[in-house]
Amino acid sequence: KNIFVAGDPSSAAFFIVAALIVPNSKIILKNVSLNKTRIEYISVLKKMGAKIKLVKGKKRAGELTGSIQVKYSKLKAVTIPKNLSPYLIDEYPILSIAASVAKGTTIMKGLEELRYKESDRIKSIYNNLKKLKIDCLVKKDDISITGSEVLPNGGAKIKTFGDHRIAMSFKVMNLICERQLSFDDLECINISYPDFNKHLESIIIKDGL
């Protein structure tokens, strides 16, 4: 039978954060699954001051779908409690990018499961943020990231650890770096989103997305 497959909200997260951190940006993502258990990261971003609007559409193949409207926003730090980690496990890498430009110190608690994903994502996030001279601290299974209004200088080589979500997250970070980042491996993105780079490049225009 013909089955409608809604857009993946975890993949949408990269474009949402890209629009939030690149000045003058505005995007609309259409036909995305709005399953409550998959979009907790949007609630977190809204608490950070993100201008995000969900427009609910039809229920397709048992999933509520709709569009996500996003505008550039000046973000502020939040504390993300441990009890939310099951709903955010795939979004912590891209949330760390948002935290790096947010005013104040964002604390992400109880991230033990991140150590057992495609890479030890606590280590992957920490190592790459430090390369960009972003204030990041790991204490047991908690990550603290102090954001800066000064754009990252860039020019560093990102080690993806073969992890698609680390690679995609720092490709988004690359959009605001003064000097371009290089990557040891972008092939790993093909695990979940082979067209990611093409889609990211297709929405980039001068003065925003």
Tab-separated table of C-alpha atoms in Angstrom:
chain	number	residue	atom	x	y	z
A	1	LYS	CA	0.000	0.000	0.000
A	2	ASN	CA	1.025	3.637	-0.286
A	3	ILE	CA	2.265	4.989	3.046
A	4	PHE	CA	2.996	8.634	3.835
A	5	VAL	CA	6.201	8.989	5.846
A	6	ALA	CA	6.458	12.255	7.775
A	7	GLY	CA	9.698	14.220	7.964
A	8	ASP	CA	12.006	13.112	10.773
A	9	PRO	CA	11.961	15.614	13.670
A	10	SER	CA	15.488	14.652	14.768
A	11	SER	CA	16.818	15.545	11.317
A	12	ALA	CA	14.773	18.753	11.381
A	13	ALA	CA	16.573	19.786	14.589
A	14	PHE	CA	19.757	20.653	12.671
A	15	PHE	CA	17.953	23.084	10.365
A	16	ILE	CA	15.989	24.556	13.263
A	17	VAL	CA	19.150	25.384	15.214
A	18	ALA	CA	20.831	26.650	12.029
A	19	ALA	CA	18.023	29.172	11.549
A	20	LEU	CA	18.117	30.174	15.220
A	21	ILE	CA	21.846	31.002	15.254
A	22	VAL	CA	22.412	32.531	11.792
A	23	PRO	CA	21.368	36.214	11.892
A	24	ASN	CA	18.370	37.245	9.753
A	25	SER	CA	17.350	33.649	9.108
A	26	LYS	CA	13.809	32.399	8.654
A	27	ILE	CA	12.751	28.929	7.504
A	28	ILE	CA	9.650	26.739	7.360
A	29	LEU	CA	9.972	22.955	7.583
A	30	LYS	CA	6.903	21.200	6.198
A	31	ASN	CA	5.332	17.785	6.783
A	32	VAL	CA	7.358	16.978	9.897
A	33	SER	CA	6.202	14.466	12.498
A	34	LEU	CA	5.046	16.314	15.629
A	35	ASN	CA	4.969	13.238	17.854
A	36	LYS	CA	5.264	14.549	21.429
A	37	THR	CA	7.981	12.074	22.326
A	38	ARG	CA	10.148	13.280	19.423
A	39	ILE	CA	9.974	17.068	19.733
A	40	GLU	CA	10.883	17.730	23.372
A	41	TYR	CA	13.968	19.560	22.088
A	42	ILE	CA	11.663	22.223	20.643
A	43	SER	CA	10.284	22.893	24.138
A	44	VAL	CA	13.863	23.239	25.394
A	45	LEU	CA	14.756	25.662	22.602
A	46	LYS	CA	11.628	27.717	23.303
A	47	LYS	CA	12.715	28.018	26.948
A	48	MET	CA	16.011	29.336	25.580
A	49	GLY	CA	14.062	32.094	23.811
A	50	ALA	CA	13.792	30.483	20.392
A	51	LYS	CA	11.176	31.870	18.024
A	52	ILE	CA	9.584	28.620	16.908
A	53	LYS	CA	5.965	28.130	15.883
A	54	LEU	CA	4.354	24.733	15.336
A	55	VAL	CA	1.439	24.619	12.914
A	56	LYS	CA	-0.411	21.338	13.335
A	57	GLY	CA	-1.631	19.613	10.215
A	58	LYS	CA	-3.179	16.242	9.441
A	59	LYS	CA	-2.669	12.903	11.102
A	60	ARG	CA	-0.893	10.731	8.550
A	61	ALA	CA	-0.114	7.028	9.027
A	62	GLY	CA	-0.947	7.403	12.721
A	63	GLU	CA	1.385	10.388	13.237
A	64	LEU	CA	0.432	14.007	13.796
A	65	THR	CA	2.283	16.090	11.201
A	66	GLY	CA	2.674	19.781	10.598
A	67	SER	CA	5.065	22.587	9.796
A	68	ILE	CA	7.735	24.214	11.956
A	69	GLN	CA	8.401	27.930	11.488
A	70	VAL	CA	11.708	29.229	12.814
A	71	LYS	CA	13.286	32.693	13.043
A	72	TYR	CA	16.719	33.822	14.186
A	73	SER	CA	16.688	34.333	17.945
A	74	LYS	CA	18.971	35.539	20.698
A	75	LEU	CA	19.165	32.536	22.982
A	76	LYS	CA	19.650	32.312	26.736
A	77	ALA	CA	21.010	29.470	28.832
A	78	VAL	CA	18.815	26.891	30.554
A	79	THR	CA	19.261	23.847	32.774
A	80	ILE	CA	18.043	20.631	31.170
A	81	PRO	CA	17.107	18.128	33.897
A	82	LYS	CA	18.045	14.449	33.844
A	83	ASN	CA	14.427	13.294	33.506
A	84	LEU	CA	14.267	14.752	29.983
A	85	SER	CA	17.268	12.818	28.693
A	86	PRO	CA	15.238	9.898	27.228
A	87	TYR	CA	13.427	12.414	24.984
A	88	LEU	CA	16.558	14.322	23.932
A	89	ILE	CA	19.193	11.650	23.505
A	90	ASP	CA	19.696	12.272	19.769
A	91	GLU	CA	19.385	16.051	20.038
A	92	TYR	CA	22.011	16.820	22.698
A	93	PRO	CA	24.771	17.331	20.084
A	94	ILE	CA	22.822	20.006	18.204
A	95	LEU	CA	21.514	21.502	21.463
A	96	SER	CA	25.164	21.925	22.469
A	97	ILE	CA	25.638	24.123	19.396
A	98	ALA	CA	22.676	26.276	20.434
A	99	ALA	CA	24.094	26.460	23.980
A	100	SER	CA	27.449	27.671	22.648
A	101	VAL	CA	25.883	30.937	21.458
A	102	ALA	CA	23.336	31.329	24.278
A	103	LYS	CA	23.813	33.944	26.982
A	104	GLY	CA	24.871	32.275	30.224
A	105	THR	CA	25.748	28.689	31.129
A	106	THR	CA	23.574	25.848	29.905
A	107	ILE	CA	23.709	22.687	32.016
A	108	MET	CA	22.682	19.329	30.564
A	109	LYS	CA	22.250	16.745	33.310
A	110	GLY	CA	22.267	12.971	33.349
A	111	LEU	CA	23.696	12.180	29.923
A	112	GLU	CA	25.136	8.745	30.718
A	113	GLU	CA	23.459	7.125	27.699
A	114	LEU	CA	25.362	9.489	25.392
A	115	ARG	CA	28.499	7.505	26.153
A	116	TYR	CA	27.053	4.479	24.360
A	117	LYS	CA	25.818	5.970	21.083
A	118	GLU	CA	27.736	5.947	17.772
A	119	SER	CA	30.497	7.630	19.753
A	120	ASP	CA	30.946	8.686	23.358
A	121	ARG	CA	29.042	11.873	22.598
A	122	ILE	CA	29.973	13.524	25.869
A	123	LYS	CA	33.614	13.236	24.834
A	124	SER	CA	32.859	14.147	21.209
A	125	ILE	CA	30.962	17.309	22.146
A	126	TYR	CA	33.527	18.370	24.748
A	127	ASN	CA	36.612	17.825	22.570
A	128	ASN	CA	35.243	19.702	19.585
A	129	LEU	CA	33.834	22.634	21.548
A	130	LYS	CA	37.212	23.049	23.278
A	131	LYS	CA	38.887	23.170	19.853
A	132	LEU	CA	36.664	26.173	19.144
A	133	LYS	CA	37.651	27.743	22.476
A	134	ILE	CA	34.110	27.453	23.797
A	135	ASP	CA	33.906	27.152	27.577
A	136	CYS	CA	32.744	23.599	28.200
A	137	LEU	CA	32.972	21.498	31.357
A	138	VAL	CA	32.171	17.836	31.918
A	139	LYS	CA	31.432	16.607	35.434
A	140	LYS	CA	30.570	12.905	35.543
A	141	ASP	CA	27.588	12.678	33.149
A	142	ASP	CA	26.728	16.394	33.100
A	143	ILE	CA	27.856	18.941	30.520
A	144	SER	CA	28.053	22.698	31.169
A	145	ILE	CA	28.461	25.046	28.197
A	146	THR	CA	28.962	28.787	28.597
A	147	GLY	CA	27.859	30.612	25.490
A	148	SER	CA	29.460	33.636	23.896
A	149	GLU	CA	28.041	36.428	21.738
A	150	VAL	CA	31.380	36.527	19.925
A	151	LEU	CA	31.266	34.277	16.873
A	152	PRO	CA	33.641	31.288	16.995
A	153	ASN	CA	36.911	31.926	15.219
A	154	GLY	CA	36.785	28.499	13.595
A	155	GLY	CA	39.674	27.217	11.528
A	156	ALA	CA	39.832	23.987	13.555
A	157	LYS	CA	39.596	20.400	12.359
A	158	ILE	CA	36.550	18.681	13.781
A	159	LYS	CA	36.918	15.051	14.782
A	160	THR	CA	33.562	13.412	14.134
A	161	PHE	CA	34.474	10.079	15.761
A	162	GLY	CA	32.478	8.497	12.918
A	163	ASP	CA	29.286	9.881	14.476
A	164	HIS	CA	26.709	11.323	12.072
A	165	ARG	CA	25.079	13.608	14.639
A	166	ILE	CA	28.403	15.096	15.722
A	167	ALA	CA	29.297	15.736	12.074
A	168	MET	CA	25.949	17.379	11.281
A	169	SER	CA	25.990	19.466	14.464
A	170	PHE	CA	29.381	20.980	13.712
A	171	LYS	CA	28.409	21.545	10.066
A	172	VAL	CA	25.718	23.793	11.532
A	173	MET	CA	28.306	25.443	13.798
A	174	ASN	CA	30.412	26.044	10.699
A	175	LEU	CA	27.728	28.449	9.428
A	176	ILE	CA	28.683	31.038	12.049
A	177	CYS	CA	32.452	30.519	12.282
A	178	GLU	CA	34.663	33.342	11.016
A	179	ARG	CA	36.979	30.763	9.435
A	180	GLN	CA	35.704	27.542	7.917
A	181	LEU	CA	35.971	24.324	9.864
A	182	SER	CA	37.425	21.153	8.350
A	183	PHE	CA	36.248	17.639	9.146
A	184	ASP	CA	38.057	14.330	9.392
A	185	ASP	CA	35.024	12.381	8.177
A	186	LEU	CA	31.726	13.503	6.648
A	187	GLU	CA	30.862	10.133	5.111
A	188	CYS	CA	29.391	9.099	8.464
A	189	ILE	CA	26.455	11.456	7.792
A	190	ASN	CA	25.229	8.936	5.224
A	191	ILE	CA	24.178	6.654	8.098
A	192	SER	CA	21.045	8.707	8.690
A	193	TYR	CA	20.861	11.581	6.182
A	194	PRO	CA	22.765	11.136	2.885
A	195	ASP	CA	21.408	14.411	1.444
A	196	PHE	CA	22.142	16.524	4.520
A	197	ASN	CA	25.003	18.572	3.046
A	198	LYS	CA	23.097	19.139	-0.188
A	199	HIS	CA	19.993	20.283	1.676
A	200	LEU	CA	21.987	22.514	4.015
A	201	GLU	CA	23.775	24.196	1.111
A	202	SER	CA	20.506	24.616	-0.795
A	203	ILE	CA	18.989	26.875	1.881
A	204	ILE	CA	22.048	29.025	2.551
A	205	ILE	CA	21.822	32.493	1.023
A	206	LYS	CA	23.554	35.754	1.792
A	207	ASP	CA	22.555	37.304	5.133
A	208	GLY	CA	20.864	34.261	6.541
A	209	LEU	CA	19.102	31.065	5.592
